Amino acid sequence: MPDLTKLAGPLDVGGVRIRNRVFLAPMSGITDEPFRQRAHAHGAGLVVSEMVASGELAKGRAGFNLRIRHSGLPVHMVQLAGREAVHMAEGARIAAGEGADIIDINMGCPAKKVTGGYAGSALMLDLEHALSLIDAVVGAVEVPVTVKMRLGWDEGALNAPMLARRAEQAGVSMVTVHGRTRCQFYQGKADWRAIARVKEAVSIPVVANGDVSSPAEAADILDQSGADAVMIGRAHYGAPWIAGGIAAAATGEATPNMPRDSTALADYIVAHYEDMLALYGAESGLRQARKHLGWYLDRHAGGVADDSRKAILTAFEPARVIALLRDVFSRDPQPLNLRSAA
């Protein structure tokens, strides 16, 4: 049996106590308030906002306040992305003013629209500039600052250990490392052993990220990397309980607040849908919820008819979407086998 005990204990991040060591990764367009609330309710140790563009936040662009709004959870962690020190500092101040307990700096996003603006993982090409952003954020707020990065830009520039070491010297309280380079995007297998070089370079907590979706994989990534915690992202598509399920497995307990039959799952999905409509408004919420509904269908209703699936994902009337969802998931109520990491 894999050793999961290390995941069960609390972790101190710059004086902020995290209840366990299995985290929900920040994911743009996904880890909004309704998703984070669910992941936390299922037992995730830490949940992080979706990536927030510091420039847009600093300029007061409409809608960006929703991404940093405090959702009432014990630890509110906001991730900022950007290239300009003045905007990163101002964004951090705004987030802290909204109650952020931890500010995370994105230096790992591989998306072209981010790296094309010389932000995200593109910052790993210029460590001096990356450090100037860290200095700006650390100097702007009194809450702990963390950094999420990749192994490097490509195989010829695996500079995560150097960035992590210098980030620690600049006052960063924790680093998270995705075990791929930017040029790999999400291809191939994450290199968990390479994260060990970052762990060896710093004394602050290191979080390992990449290709974890089960308790066994969580134990393996800790064993190979020596990291202090695990962060899980894409495995949560259609399953907000993954991190909490792995944390529960570490203590031998059941995952909290899980739907236990198909009727309960229908209620769960409808509630998620309605929370998104309430947050964004009906028009925007309906569009933004479709990816989640698609993932729920893919994961838990693989046999749904094509016409039913299309109707759910294209209807413009929330009441019709809800009726269709209940029809798909409640047609024949059965106990579910929702493993902690399906």
XYZ file of C-alpha atoms in Angstrom:
342
model
C 0.000 0.000 0.000
C 1.295 3.490 -0.791
C 2.279 5.670 2.155
C -0.204 8.531 2.256
C 0.350 9.586 5.842
C 2.457 12.594 4.905
C -0.504 14.099 3.067
C -2.719 14.094 6.134
C -0.814 16.568 8.277
C -1.157 20.367 8.235
C 1.323 22.632 6.465
C 2.500 26.099 7.461
C 2.804 28.586 4.599
C 4.277 31.819 5.867
C 2.296 31.565 9.074
C -0.945 30.458 7.390
C -2.039 26.993 8.490
C -3.213 24.684 5.720
C -5.324 21.780 6.973
C -3.798 19.038 4.797
C -1.348 18.659 1.924
C -3.552 17.903 -1.062
C -4.345 21.068 -3.012
C -6.603 22.144 -5.858
C -4.528 23.823 -8.575
C -5.468 27.218 -9.993
C -7.060 26.680 -13.414
C -8.130 29.539 -15.638
C -11.856 29.551 -16.275
C -12.385 26.601 -13.931
C -11.485 27.228 -10.289
C -13.976 30.007 -9.742
C -15.848 30.508 -6.484
C -18.451 27.728 -6.938
C -15.776 25.193 -7.899
C -13.461 26.155 -5.031
C -16.287 25.936 -2.523
C -17.061 22.408 -3.647
C -13.447 21.271 -3.604
C -13.041 22.683 -0.101
C -16.268 21.038 1.086
C -14.891 17.700 -0.120
C -11.727 18.198 1.942
C -9.081 19.771 -0.305
C -6.388 21.247 1.906
C -6.006 24.431 -0.123
C -7.915 25.845 -3.083
C -6.583 28.585 -5.353
C -8.416 31.112 -7.489
C -8.218 30.924 -11.219
C -5.393 32.976 -12.713
C -6.128 36.726 -12.526
C -4.440 39.128 -14.940
C -2.875 41.764 -12.697
C -3.048 44.494 -15.317
C -6.774 44.050 -15.844
C -7.360 43.863 -12.104
C -5.307 46.994 -11.465
C -7.233 48.858 -14.175
C -10.553 47.874 -12.633
C -11.819 45.861 -15.590
C -15.375 44.669 -15.042
C -15.733 41.110 -13.795
C -12.243 40.689 -12.422
C -13.462 41.459 -8.903
C -15.397 38.189 -9.004
C -12.156 36.254 -9.415
C -10.648 37.626 -6.223
C -13.811 37.900 -4.133
C -13.557 36.209 -0.759
C -15.809 33.162 -0.733
C -15.846 32.644 3.026
C -13.371 29.779 3.073
C -10.784 29.593 5.881
C -7.860 30.348 3.524
C -8.370 32.632 0.532
C -5.555 32.260 -2.014
C -5.419 34.372 -5.174
C -3.129 33.725 -8.130
C -1.893 36.713 -10.139
C -0.302 36.730 -13.583
C 1.444 39.564 -15.350
C 4.605 41.134 -16.686
C 4.618 44.630 -15.189
C 5.869 45.067 -11.633
C 3.600 48.032 -10.982
C 0.522 46.055 -11.988
C 1.573 42.970 -10.045
C 2.089 45.064 -6.924
C -1.231 46.863 -7.316
C -3.045 43.620 -8.088
C -1.578 42.085 -4.950
C -2.695 45.044 -2.869
C -6.217 44.812 -4.276
C -6.381 41.068 -3.628
C -5.081 41.481 -0.085
C -7.628 44.231 0.446
C -10.336 41.762 -0.545
C -9.128 39.365 2.127
C -6.558 37.214 0.332
C -4.507 35.268 2.881
C -1.912 34.167 0.304
C -0.881 35.670 -3.052
C 0.479 33.273 -5.678
C 2.510 34.457 -8.681
C 1.973 32.551 -11.926
C 5.267 31.690 -13.600
C 4.081 28.401 -15.039
C 1.178 28.937 -17.427
C 2.184 27.600 -20.873
C -0.715 29.109 -22.870
C 0.415 31.113 -25.883
C -1.882 34.011 -25.063
C -0.067 34.308 -21.719
C 3.504 33.584 -22.742
C 3.015 35.745 -25.843
C 2.649 38.666 -23.455
C 5.848 37.583 -21.713
C 3.995 36.393 -18.625
C 3.413 32.940 -17.148
C 6.201 30.485 -17.916
C 7.837 33.000 -20.270
C 9.151 34.669 -17.100
C 11.458 31.682 -16.652
C 13.389 32.948 -19.678
C 14.410 36.056 -17.738
C 15.037 35.378 -14.066
C 16.074 38.936 -13.330
C 12.729 40.209 -14.522
C 10.932 37.376 -12.727
C 12.669 38.385 -9.501
C 11.667 42.002 -9.999
C 8.020 40.901 -10.021
C 8.518 38.813 -6.902
C 10.173 41.747 -5.150
C 7.281 44.011 -6.162
C 4.610 41.670 -4.823
C 6.450 40.775 -1.609
C 7.025 44.461 -0.978
C 3.397 45.379 -1.642
C 1.624 43.075 0.833
C 2.058 41.641 4.284
C 0.495 38.264 3.478
C 2.615 35.295 2.334
C 3.616 35.207 -1.334
C 4.110 31.954 -3.254
C 5.214 31.105 -6.799
C 3.999 28.429 -9.222
C 6.471 27.471 -11.956
C 7.477 24.760 -14.407
C 10.800 22.944 -14.661
C 11.918 25.571 -17.156
C 11.149 26.862 -20.624
C 12.570 23.792 -22.403
C 14.971 20.925 -21.800
C 17.902 23.244 -22.397
C 16.866 25.637 -19.621
C 15.792 23.656 -16.558
C 16.221 26.569 -14.177
C 13.432 25.904 -11.670
C 15.925 25.196 -8.835
C 17.642 28.533 -9.397
C 14.356 30.448 -9.616
C 13.054 28.744 -6.479
C 16.250 29.482 -4.541
C 16.205 33.136 -5.503
C 12.485 33.378 -4.838
C 13.057 32.074 -1.317
C 15.793 34.664 -0.796
C 13.335 37.334 -1.952
C 10.812 36.331 0.693
C 8.587 33.748 -1.029
C 6.986 31.292 1.403
C 6.283 28.295 -0.867
C 6.882 27.165 -4.447
C 4.839 24.810 -6.608
C 6.508 23.017 -9.508
C 4.737 21.389 -12.434
C 6.977 18.580 -13.649
C 7.080 19.650 -17.296
C 8.746 22.397 -19.289
C 6.726 25.078 -20.976
C 7.494 23.607 -24.386
C 5.999 20.299 -23.331
C 2.663 21.970 -22.527
C 0.789 18.896 -21.205
C 2.382 16.301 -23.474
C 4.259 13.263 -22.261
C 4.607 12.342 -18.606
C 5.436 14.831 -15.886
C 8.953 14.307 -14.507
C 8.372 13.922 -10.794
C 12.027 13.182 -10.025
C 13.101 16.492 -11.540
C 11.054 18.301 -8.893
C 13.444 16.837 -6.311
C 16.138 19.233 -7.515
C 13.924 22.133 -6.510
C 13.278 20.587 -3.108
C 17.026 20.251 -2.585
C 17.565 23.912 -3.479
C 15.245 25.495 -0.896
C 14.115 25.203 2.699
C 10.571 26.496 2.145
C 7.734 24.051 1.329
C 7.701 22.645 -2.198
C 4.462 21.453 -3.815
C 4.635 18.858 -6.603
C 2.204 19.124 -9.510
C 1.519 17.161 -12.693
C -0.335 13.964 -13.647
C -1.741 13.111 -10.221
C -5.272 11.741 -10.126
C -5.240 8.978 -7.482
C -3.955 8.243 -3.986
C -1.281 5.943 -5.395
C -0.014 8.653 -7.749
C -0.047 11.196 -4.914
C 2.126 8.886 -2.837
C 4.461 8.257 -5.780
C 4.976 11.932 -6.604
C 5.875 12.649 -2.975
C 8.252 9.704 -2.898
C 10.017 10.674 -6.125
C 10.119 14.438 -5.555
C 10.509 14.661 -1.791
C 7.924 17.447 -1.920
C 5.898 18.608 1.043
C 2.484 18.619 -0.638
C 0.657 17.721 -3.845
C -1.320 20.005 -6.161
C -3.861 18.500 -8.540
C -5.437 20.210 -11.539
C -6.994 18.578 -14.600
C -8.072 15.414 -12.755
C -10.803 17.561 -11.224
C -12.669 17.986 -14.514
C -16.141 16.704 -13.711
C -14.982 15.636 -10.238
C -14.429 18.507 -7.766
C -13.873 15.918 -5.026
C -10.548 14.512 -6.277
C -8.170 16.410 -3.944
C -10.475 15.901 -0.984
C -10.798 12.218 -1.786
C -7.049 11.749 -1.782
C -6.764 13.671 1.487
C -9.472 11.444 2.962
C -7.633 8.336 1.765
C -4.601 9.527 3.728
C -6.612 9.276 6.941
C -8.696 6.243 6.008
C -11.909 8.249 6.022
C -14.683 8.712 3.476
C -14.649 11.741 1.198
C -16.921 14.393 2.753
C -20.125 15.540 1.054
C -20.035 13.066 -1.810
C -23.159 12.288 -3.858
C -23.892 8.637 -3.210
C -26.386 7.780 -5.957
C -27.343 9.087 -9.365
C -30.214 11.184 -8.004
C -27.862 12.860 -5.547
C -25.362 13.411 -8.361
C -28.078 15.107 -10.413
C -28.814 17.397 -7.448
C -25.090 18.102 -7.083
C -24.612 19.031 -10.735
C -27.747 21.171 -10.822
C -26.622 23.023 -7.683
C -23.214 23.687 -9.280
C -24.964 24.957 -12.401
C -27.277 27.238 -10.429
C -24.394 28.632 -8.388
C -22.602 29.588 -11.600
C -25.729 31.316 -12.914
C -26.020 33.226 -9.643
C -22.373 34.302 -9.740
C -22.112 35.354 -13.372
C -25.703 36.098 -14.303
C -27.844 33.839 -16.473
C -26.379 34.734 -19.863
C -22.689 34.496 -18.996
C -23.157 31.733 -16.426
C -24.970 29.521 -18.904
C -22.052 29.711 -21.331
C -19.353 29.295 -18.709
C -21.062 26.295 -17.131
C -21.147 24.276 -20.350
C -17.599 22.967 -20.030
C -18.376 21.695 -16.539
C -21.599 20.058 -17.686
C -19.694 18.411 -20.532
C -17.131 17.013 -18.101
C -19.841 15.714 -15.771
C -21.513 13.991 -18.710
C -18.237 12.538 -19.978
C -17.285 11.221 -16.576
C -20.575 10.014 -15.174
C -22.988 9.558 -18.091
C -20.855 8.114 -20.851
C -23.842 6.415 -22.407
C -25.928 9.550 -22.801
C -27.485 9.859 -26.224
C -25.824 12.333 -28.556
C -29.000 14.358 -28.985
C -29.475 14.669 -25.219
C -25.886 15.757 -24.746
C -26.156 18.322 -27.519
C -29.395 19.689 -26.080
C -27.842 20.132 -22.633
C -24.788 21.904 -24.001
C -26.606 24.188 -26.436
C -29.881 25.111 -24.708
C -30.288 28.748 -23.743
C -33.010 28.275 -21.119
C -31.629 27.274 -17.688
C -34.865 25.510 -16.762
C -34.560 23.285 -19.836
C -30.901 22.517 -19.075
C -31.825 21.527 -15.529
C -34.707 19.336 -16.683
C -32.464 17.578 -19.188
C -29.743 17.021 -16.580
C -32.202 15.494 -14.144
C -33.547 13.260 -16.878
C -30.069 11.992 -17.752
C -28.837 11.423 -14.200
C -32.058 10.464 -12.421
C -33.697 8.219 -14.991
C -32.638 5.058 -13.159
C -31.358 5.906 -9.658
C -28.430 3.670 -8.766
C -25.682 3.732 -6.137
C -22.545 5.355 -7.514
C -18.990 4.111 -7.416
C -17.384 7.559 -7.334
C -13.856 6.692 -6.298
C -11.734 9.428 -4.706
C -9.963 9.642 -8.049
C -11.872 8.115 -10.942
